[in-house]
Amino acid sequence: MKILTLILAGGTGSELSALTRHRAKTSVPFGGRYRIIDFCLSNCVHSGFSDIAVLAQYNPASLMDHIGMGKPWDLDRKRGGVFILQPTHYGEAATWYLGTADALCQNMALIRNSDADHLLVLSGDQVYLMDYRDMLKFHVESGRPVTLACKEVSARQRGRFGMVRLSRDGRVTEFQEKPKSSDFILASMGIYIFKRKFLIDILDRVGKDIVFDIIIPTIRRKGVSGYRIDTYWEDIGSIPTYYSASMRLLKNRNLITNKDWPIFTKGEGLAPARYSPSSEVSESIVAEGCIVRGRVRRSILFPGVVIEKEADVENSIIFNYSRIDRGAEIRRSIVDKNTYIGKKVHFGAEKCGRDPEELMNYCDMDSELKTNGITVAGKGVRIKYGTKIPAGLVLEPGSIVKV
């Protein structure tokens, strides 16, 4: 049985604010050494699915550089493998993907020319471990043209997802898209399997969105099955959810570390981390190439990070090749790559004695961004000596800050 996998990786990830200014949401770093896209790709490889198209769009350079020819996932093959597709045109004006279904429509030639029996369609912005073969077996045995994966979530999470109700035989009977409240307990994970011939036929007649234009109408025709999973799964859609998912790893690294199901990624090729006699590290993930001379507690350091003597990092996530200089204090923060936080800077200070209006020229002012008090520095930020950054601010990439 042949499978073609399509990974939807075109979202802007606007709720991740400064973290997605210069990269696609799917290439945001996660867990100390990975990118979010690594989880879909690794799941596919372990499941034996090696014919994969990544449908990219927004800021694709980082994603394309990370995936390359697919070698870290053993996908650099003469037949099959992984390839990245962007919006194209055929003699007419090109447009961006106007939605998830439109992304499939714009790649109809790929779907038509494939000899696959079924299509696996994945959201590329989720972190989870899953054997897709089990879902495929369930899909084939159900006989229905569409199967979606679903997972039980708590009542407070239900407004973030499409919620589904299943019949006793596993058929999806109802779908609520991000309801304010719901007595449904199962959330759709954005993971679908379609019969290829069914999808070809329906894509000629649908609009822009998979959920509203394909899934819900097919539910009404009793054609959608629901496959329940109970494994680890995170939908990282905002600064608070990204932060909380990262912090959970410090309590249980086995959530994404499984010797029988490793997550592959493009390595940095750096030496092991180094610690000086003055360093103190506890309850943290420290990647290769890091140099730690200061104090690190309950934090995640990506490759190449430098924590200088007397610096104090707590409850924070520091991306690749950033440097925290001597005497700086970092609290409950996310610091993007290639950022320099200067000597005696207080980043994420609860009370800093500064008027926040002094910092507005450097901050994300798109909307009332809710960070839950998490402080964020975008890629390449430079913060000069002694500056105090209040908790909850988001500094735009490339800012040079001294107030």
Coordinates of C-alpha atoms in Angstrom, one line a residue:
M1 CA 0.0 0.0 0.0
K2 CA 1.5 3.3 -1.1
I3 CA 1.3 6.5 0.9
L4 CA 2.1 10.1 -0.1
T5 CA 2.6 12.5 2.9
L6 CA 1.9 16.2 2.6
I7 CA 3.1 18.3 5.5
L8 CA 1.3 21.7 5.7
A9 CA 4.1 24.1 6.7
G10 CA 2.9 27.5 5.3
G11 CA 1.5 29.1 8.4
T12 CA 2.8 32.5 9.7
G13 CA 2.7 31.6 13.3
S14 CA 1.8 35.2 14.2
E15 CA 1.0 34.4 17.8
L16 CA 4.6 33.3 18.3
S17 CA 5.4 37.0 17.5
A18 CA 9.2 37.7 17.4
L19 CA 10.1 34.0 17.1
T20 CA 8.5 33.8 13.7
R21 CA 9.5 37.2 12.2
H22 CA 12.4 35.5 10.3
R23 CA 11.4 31.9 10.1
A24 CA 8.4 29.6 9.4
K25 CA 6.6 28.4 12.5
T26 CA 7.6 24.8 11.6
S27 CA 11.3 25.7 11.9
V28 CA 11.1 27.3 15.4
P29 CA 13.6 25.5 17.7
F30 CA 12.3 23.2 20.4
G31 CA 13.6 21.0 23.2
G32 CA 17.3 22.1 23.2
R33 CA 18.3 20.7 19.8
Y34 CA 15.3 20.2 17.5
R35 CA 13.1 22.2 15.1
I36 CA 9.3 21.6 15.3
I37 CA 9.3 20.1 11.7
D38 CA 11.7 17.3 13.0
F39 CA 8.8 15.5 14.7
C40 CA 6.6 15.0 11.6
L41 CA 9.6 14.0 9.5
S42 CA 10.9 11.5 12.1
N43 CA 7.4 10.0 12.7
C44 CA 7.1 9.5 8.9
V45 CA 10.5 7.8 8.7
H46 CA 9.8 5.5 11.6
S47 CA 6.4 4.7 10.1
G48 CA 8.0 3.6 6.8
F49 CA 6.6 6.6 4.9
S50 CA 9.4 8.1 2.7
D51 CA 7.5 9.9 0.0
I52 CA 7.0 13.4 1.6
A53 CA 6.2 16.8 0.3
V54 CA 6.5 19.9 2.6
L55 CA 4.1 22.6 1.5
A56 CA 6.0 25.7 2.5
Q57 CA 5.2 29.4 2.1
Y58 CA 5.9 32.0 4.8
N59 CA 9.7 32.8 5.4
P60 CA 10.8 29.4 4.0
A61 CA 14.6 30.0 4.0
S62 CA 15.3 28.7 7.5
L63 CA 13.0 25.7 6.9
M64 CA 14.7 24.9 3.5
D65 CA 18.1 25.2 5.0
H66 CA 17.2 22.9 7.9
I67 CA 15.7 20.2 5.8
G68 CA 18.1 20.4 2.8
M69 CA 18.1 17.1 0.9
G70 CA 16.7 15.3 3.9
K71 CA 19.9 13.5 5.0
P72 CA 19.4 13.6 8.8
W73 CA 16.2 11.6 8.3
D74 CA 17.6 9.3 5.6
L75 CA 15.4 10.9 3.0
D76 CA 18.1 11.9 0.5
R77 CA 16.9 9.2 -2.0
K78 CA 16.7 8.8 -5.7
R79 CA 13.1 7.7 -5.4
G80 CA 10.8 9.3 -3.0
G81 CA 12.4 11.3 -0.2
V82 CA 11.5 14.7 1.0
F83 CA 11.0 17.8 -1.2
I84 CA 9.7 21.3 -0.5
L85 CA 7.0 22.9 -2.6
Q86 CA 6.0 26.6 -2.6
P87 CA 3.0 28.3 -4.3
T88 CA 3.3 28.2 -8.0
H89 CA 1.4 29.5 -11.1
Y90 CA 0.8 28.2 -14.6
G91 CA 0.5 31.2 -16.8
E92 CA -1.6 33.2 -14.4
A93 CA -0.8 35.5 -11.4
A94 CA 0.7 33.6 -8.5
T95 CA -1.0 33.6 -5.2
W96 CA -0.1 32.5 -1.7
Y97 CA -1.9 29.4 -0.3
L98 CA -5.3 30.9 0.7
G99 CA -5.9 28.1 3.2
T100 CA -5.1 24.5 3.9
A101 CA -7.4 23.1 1.2
D102 CA -6.1 25.6 -1.3
A103 CA -2.5 24.4 -0.5
L104 CA -3.6 21.0 -1.6
C105 CA -5.4 22.4 -4.7
Q106 CA -2.3 24.2 -5.8
N107 CA -0.4 20.9 -5.7
M108 CA -3.1 18.9 -7.5
A109 CA -0.6 17.9 -10.2
L110 CA 1.5 16.1 -7.5
I111 CA -1.6 14.4 -6.1
R112 CA -2.9 13.3 -9.5
N113 CA 0.5 12.0 -10.7
S114 CA 1.2 10.0 -7.5
D115 CA 0.6 6.3 -7.5
A116 CA -0.3 6.4 -3.8
D117 CA -3.5 4.8 -2.6
H118 CA -3.9 7.2 0.3
L119 CA -2.6 10.6 1.4
L120 CA -1.4 11.5 4.8
V121 CA -1.9 15.2 5.5
L122 CA -0.1 16.6 8.5
S123 CA 0.1 19.9 10.3
G124 CA 3.8 20.7 10.6
D125 CA 3.6 22.8 13.7
Q126 CA 3.0 20.1 16.3
V127 CA 5.3 18.2 18.6
Y128 CA 4.4 14.5 19.2
L129 CA 5.4 10.9 18.7
M130 CA 3.2 8.8 16.6
D131 CA 3.2 5.6 14.5
Y132 CA 1.1 6.5 11.5
R133 CA 0.9 2.9 10.4
D134 CA -1.6 2.2 13.2
M135 CA -3.8 5.0 12.0
L136 CA -3.5 3.9 8.4
K137 CA -4.7 0.4 9.4
F138 CA -7.7 1.8 11.2
H139 CA -8.5 4.0 8.2
V140 CA -8.4 1.1 5.7
E141 CA -10.5 -1.1 8.0
S142 CA -13.1 1.6 8.5
G143 CA -13.8 1.8 4.8
R144 CA -14.5 5.5 5.0
P145 CA -12.8 8.0 2.7
V146 CA -11.4 10.2 5.5
T147 CA -9.9 9.6 8.9
L148 CA -8.8 12.2 11.4
A149 CA -6.7 11.7 14.5
C150 CA -8.2 13.0 17.8
K151 CA -7.1 13.1 21.4
E152 CA -8.8 13.8 24.7
V153 CA -8.1 17.3 26.1
S154 CA -9.1 19.1 29.3
A155 CA -12.1 21.5 29.4
R156 CA -9.9 24.6 29.6
Q157 CA -8.1 23.6 26.3
R158 CA -11.2 23.0 24.2
G159 CA -11.4 26.5 22.8
R160 CA -8.1 26.1 21.1
F161 CA -9.1 23.1 18.9
G162 CA -11.7 21.7 16.7
M163 CA -13.7 19.4 18.9
V164 CA -15.3 16.1 17.7
R165 CA -17.8 13.6 18.8
L166 CA -17.5 9.9 17.8
S167 CA -20.1 7.2 17.5
R168 CA -19.5 3.7 19.0
D169 CA -18.1 2.4 15.7
G170 CA -15.6 5.3 15.5
R171 CA -17.4 7.5 13.0
V172 CA -17.2 11.3 13.5
T173 CA -20.8 12.5 14.0
E174 CA -20.2 16.2 14.9
F175 CA -17.4 18.8 14.7
Q176 CA -17.2 22.1 16.6
E177 CA -14.4 24.5 15.4
K178 CA -12.7 26.2 18.4
P179 CA -15.9 26.5 20.5
K180 CA -16.0 28.9 23.5
S181 CA -17.1 25.9 25.5
S182 CA -17.9 22.3 24.7
D183 CA -18.9 19.0 26.3
F184 CA -17.0 17.2 23.6
I185 CA -13.8 15.7 25.0
L186 CA -11.9 14.9 21.8
A187 CA -9.8 17.4 19.9
S188 CA -8.9 17.0 16.2
M189 CA -5.1 17.0 15.9
G190 CA -4.9 18.3 12.3
I191 CA -3.7 14.8 11.1
Y192 CA -5.7 13.3 8.3
I193 CA -5.7 10.3 6.0
F194 CA -7.6 10.6 2.7
K195 CA -8.3 8.1 0.0
R196 CA -6.4 9.7 -2.9
K197 CA -9.2 9.3 -5.5
F198 CA -11.7 10.8 -3.0
L199 CA -9.5 13.8 -2.4
I200 CA -8.9 14.4 -6.1
D201 CA -12.6 14.4 -6.8
I202 CA -13.6 16.7 -3.9
L203 CA -10.7 19.2 -4.4
D204 CA -12.2 20.1 -7.7
R205 CA -15.3 21.4 -5.9
V206 CA -14.2 22.8 -2.5
G207 CA -13.0 26.1 -1.2
K208 CA -10.0 27.1 0.9
D209 CA -10.1 25.2 4.2
I210 CA -9.8 21.5 5.0
V211 CA -12.0 21.6 8.0
F212 CA -14.9 23.8 6.7
D213 CA -14.8 22.7 3.1
I214 CA -13.8 19.0 3.3
I215 CA -14.1 17.6 6.8
I216 CA -17.4 19.0 7.9
P217 CA -19.3 18.3 4.7
T218 CA -17.9 14.8 4.6
I219 CA -19.0 14.3 8.3
R220 CA -22.6 15.2 7.2
R221 CA -22.3 12.4 4.6
K222 CA -21.1 10.0 7.3
G223 CA -17.7 9.6 5.6
V224 CA -15.2 10.5 8.4
S225 CA -13.7 8.2 11.0
G226 CA -12.0 9.3 14.2
Y227 CA -8.8 7.6 15.3
R228 CA -8.1 8.1 19.0
I229 CA -4.5 8.4 20.3
D230 CA -3.3 8.8 23.9
T231 CA 0.4 9.6 23.3
Y232 CA 2.3 12.8 24.0
W233 CA 1.2 15.7 21.7
E234 CA 1.7 19.4 21.9
D235 CA 0.1 22.1 19.7
I236 CA 2.5 25.0 19.9
G237 CA 0.5 28.0 18.8
S238 CA 1.5 30.9 21.0
I239 CA 4.3 32.2 23.3
P240 CA 2.6 30.8 26.5
T241 CA 2.0 27.3 25.0
Y242 CA 5.5 27.1 23.5
Y243 CA 7.0 28.1 26.9
S244 CA 4.9 25.7 28.9
A245 CA 5.5 22.8 26.5
S246 CA 9.3 23.5 26.8
M247 CA 9.2 23.7 30.6
R248 CA 7.4 20.3 30.8
L249 CA 10.4 18.7 29.2
L250 CA 12.5 19.6 32.2
K251 CA 10.3 17.5 34.4
N252 CA 10.1 14.6 31.9
R253 CA 12.6 14.5 29.0
N254 CA 11.2 11.1 28.0
L255 CA 8.2 12.9 26.5
I256 CA 10.3 13.3 23.3
T257 CA 13.2 11.0 24.1
N258 CA 12.6 7.4 23.1
K259 CA 15.5 5.1 22.1
D260 CA 13.1 3.1 20.0
W261 CA 11.7 6.2 18.3
P262 CA 14.4 8.8 18.2
I263 CA 13.8 12.3 16.8
F264 CA 16.3 13.1 14.0
T265 CA 17.5 16.6 13.3
K266 CA 20.2 18.5 11.5
G267 CA 23.2 18.6 13.9
E268 CA 25.4 21.5 14.6
G269 CA 28.6 19.5 14.7
L270 CA 29.8 21.1 17.9
A271 CA 32.0 19.8 20.7
P272 CA 30.3 18.8 24.0
A273 CA 29.2 21.5 26.4
R274 CA 31.8 22.9 28.8
Y275 CA 31.4 24.0 32.4
S276 CA 33.8 26.1 34.4
P277 CA 34.5 25.6 38.2
S278 CA 32.3 28.7 38.8
S279 CA 29.2 27.3 37.0
E280 CA 26.1 26.0 38.7
V281 CA 23.6 24.0 36.6
S282 CA 20.4 22.3 37.8
E283 CA 17.2 20.9 36.3
S284 CA 18.3 22.1 32.9
I285 CA 18.9 20.9 29.3
V286 CA 22.3 22.0 28.0
A287 CA 23.1 21.3 24.3
E288 CA 26.4 20.7 22.6
G289 CA 28.8 23.6 22.1
C290 CA 27.5 25.6 25.2
I291 CA 30.0 27.2 27.5
V292 CA 28.6 27.8 31.1
R293 CA 30.5 29.9 33.6
G294 CA 27.5 31.2 35.5
R295 CA 24.3 29.9 37.0
V296 CA 21.6 28.0 35.1
R297 CA 18.4 26.7 36.7
R298 CA 15.3 25.1 35.2
S299 CA 16.3 26.3 31.7
I300 CA 17.0 25.1 28.2
L301 CA 20.2 26.1 26.4
F302 CA 20.4 25.4 22.6
P303 CA 23.8 24.7 20.9
G304 CA 26.5 27.3 21.1
V305 CA 25.1 29.4 24.0
V306 CA 27.5 31.2 26.3
I307 CA 26.6 32.0 29.9
E308 CA 29.3 34.2 31.4
K309 CA 30.6 34.2 35.0
E310 CA 28.1 35.7 37.5
A311 CA 25.3 35.6 35.0
D312 CA 22.1 34.0 36.3
V313 CA 19.6 32.3 34.0
E314 CA 16.4 30.9 35.5
N315 CA 13.2 29.4 34.0
S316 CA 14.3 30.5 30.5
I317 CA 14.9 29.2 27.0
I318 CA 18.0 30.5 25.2
F319 CA 18.3 29.8 21.4
N320 CA 21.5 29.0 19.5
Y321 CA 24.7 31.1 19.7
S322 CA 23.3 33.7 22.1
R323 CA 25.5 35.1 24.8
I324 CA 24.5 36.2 28.3
D325 CA 27.3 38.5 29.6
R326 CA 28.7 38.8 33.1
G327 CA 26.3 39.7 35.9
A328 CA 23.2 39.6 33.7
E329 CA 19.9 38.1 35.1
I330 CA 17.4 36.3 32.9
R331 CA 14.0 35.4 34.3
R332 CA 11.1 33.5 32.7
S333 CA 12.2 34.5 29.2
I334 CA 12.7 33.2 25.7
V335 CA 15.9 34.6 24.0
D336 CA 16.1 33.9 20.2
K337 CA 19.4 33.0 18.4
N338 CA 22.4 35.3 18.0
T339 CA 21.2 37.6 20.7
Y340 CA 23.6 39.4 23.1
I341 CA 22.4 40.4 26.6
G342 CA 25.0 42.7 28.1
K343 CA 26.6 43.0 31.4
K344 CA 24.3 43.5 34.4
V345 CA 21.2 43.5 32.2
H346 CA 18.0 42.5 34.0
F347 CA 15.9 40.7 31.4
G348 CA 12.4 39.8 32.6
A349 CA 12.6 41.9 35.7
E350 CA 9.3 42.1 37.6
K351 CA 10.0 45.6 38.9
C352 CA 12.6 47.5 37.0
G353 CA 11.9 51.2 37.8
R354 CA 11.6 52.1 34.1
D355 CA 8.7 53.6 32.2
P356 CA 7.8 50.9 29.7
E357 CA 7.0 53.6 27.1
E358 CA 10.8 54.1 26.9
L359 CA 11.0 50.7 25.3
M360 CA 8.1 50.9 22.9
N361 CA 10.3 51.6 19.9
Y362 CA 11.8 48.1 20.3
C363 CA 8.7 46.2 21.1
D364 CA 6.0 44.2 19.3
M365 CA 3.1 46.5 19.0
D366 CA 0.9 44.5 16.5
S367 CA -1.8 43.9 19.0
E368 CA -2.5 43.2 22.7
L369 CA -0.1 40.2 22.6
K370 CA -0.7 38.0 25.6
T371 CA 2.6 36.5 26.8
N372 CA 1.5 35.6 30.4
G373 CA 4.5 37.6 31.7
I374 CA 7.0 35.8 29.5
T375 CA 9.7 38.1 28.2
V376 CA 11.0 37.6 24.6
A377 CA 14.0 38.8 22.7
G378 CA 13.8 38.3 18.9
K379 CA 16.7 37.1 16.8
G380 CA 19.9 39.2 16.9
V381 CA 18.8 41.6 19.6
R382 CA 21.5 43.6 21.4
I383 CA 20.9 44.8 24.9
K384 CA 23.5 47.2 26.3
Y385 CA 25.0 47.4 29.8
G386 CA 22.7 47.7 32.8
T387 CA 19.4 47.9 30.8
K388 CA 16.3 46.6 32.6
I389 CA 13.6 44.9 30.5
P390 CA 10.2 44.5 32.3
A391 CA 8.5 41.1 32.4
G392 CA 6.1 40.4 29.5
L393 CA 7.7 42.6 26.8
V394 CA 8.6 41.2 23.3
L395 CA 11.6 42.9 21.7
E396 CA 11.6 42.9 17.9
P397 CA 14.5 41.1 16.1
G398 CA 17.6 43.2 15.5
S399 CA 16.8 45.7 18.1
I400 CA 19.7 47.5 19.8
V401 CA 18.4 48.5 23.3
K402 CA 19.8 50.8 25.9
V403 CA 17.5 52.9 28.0

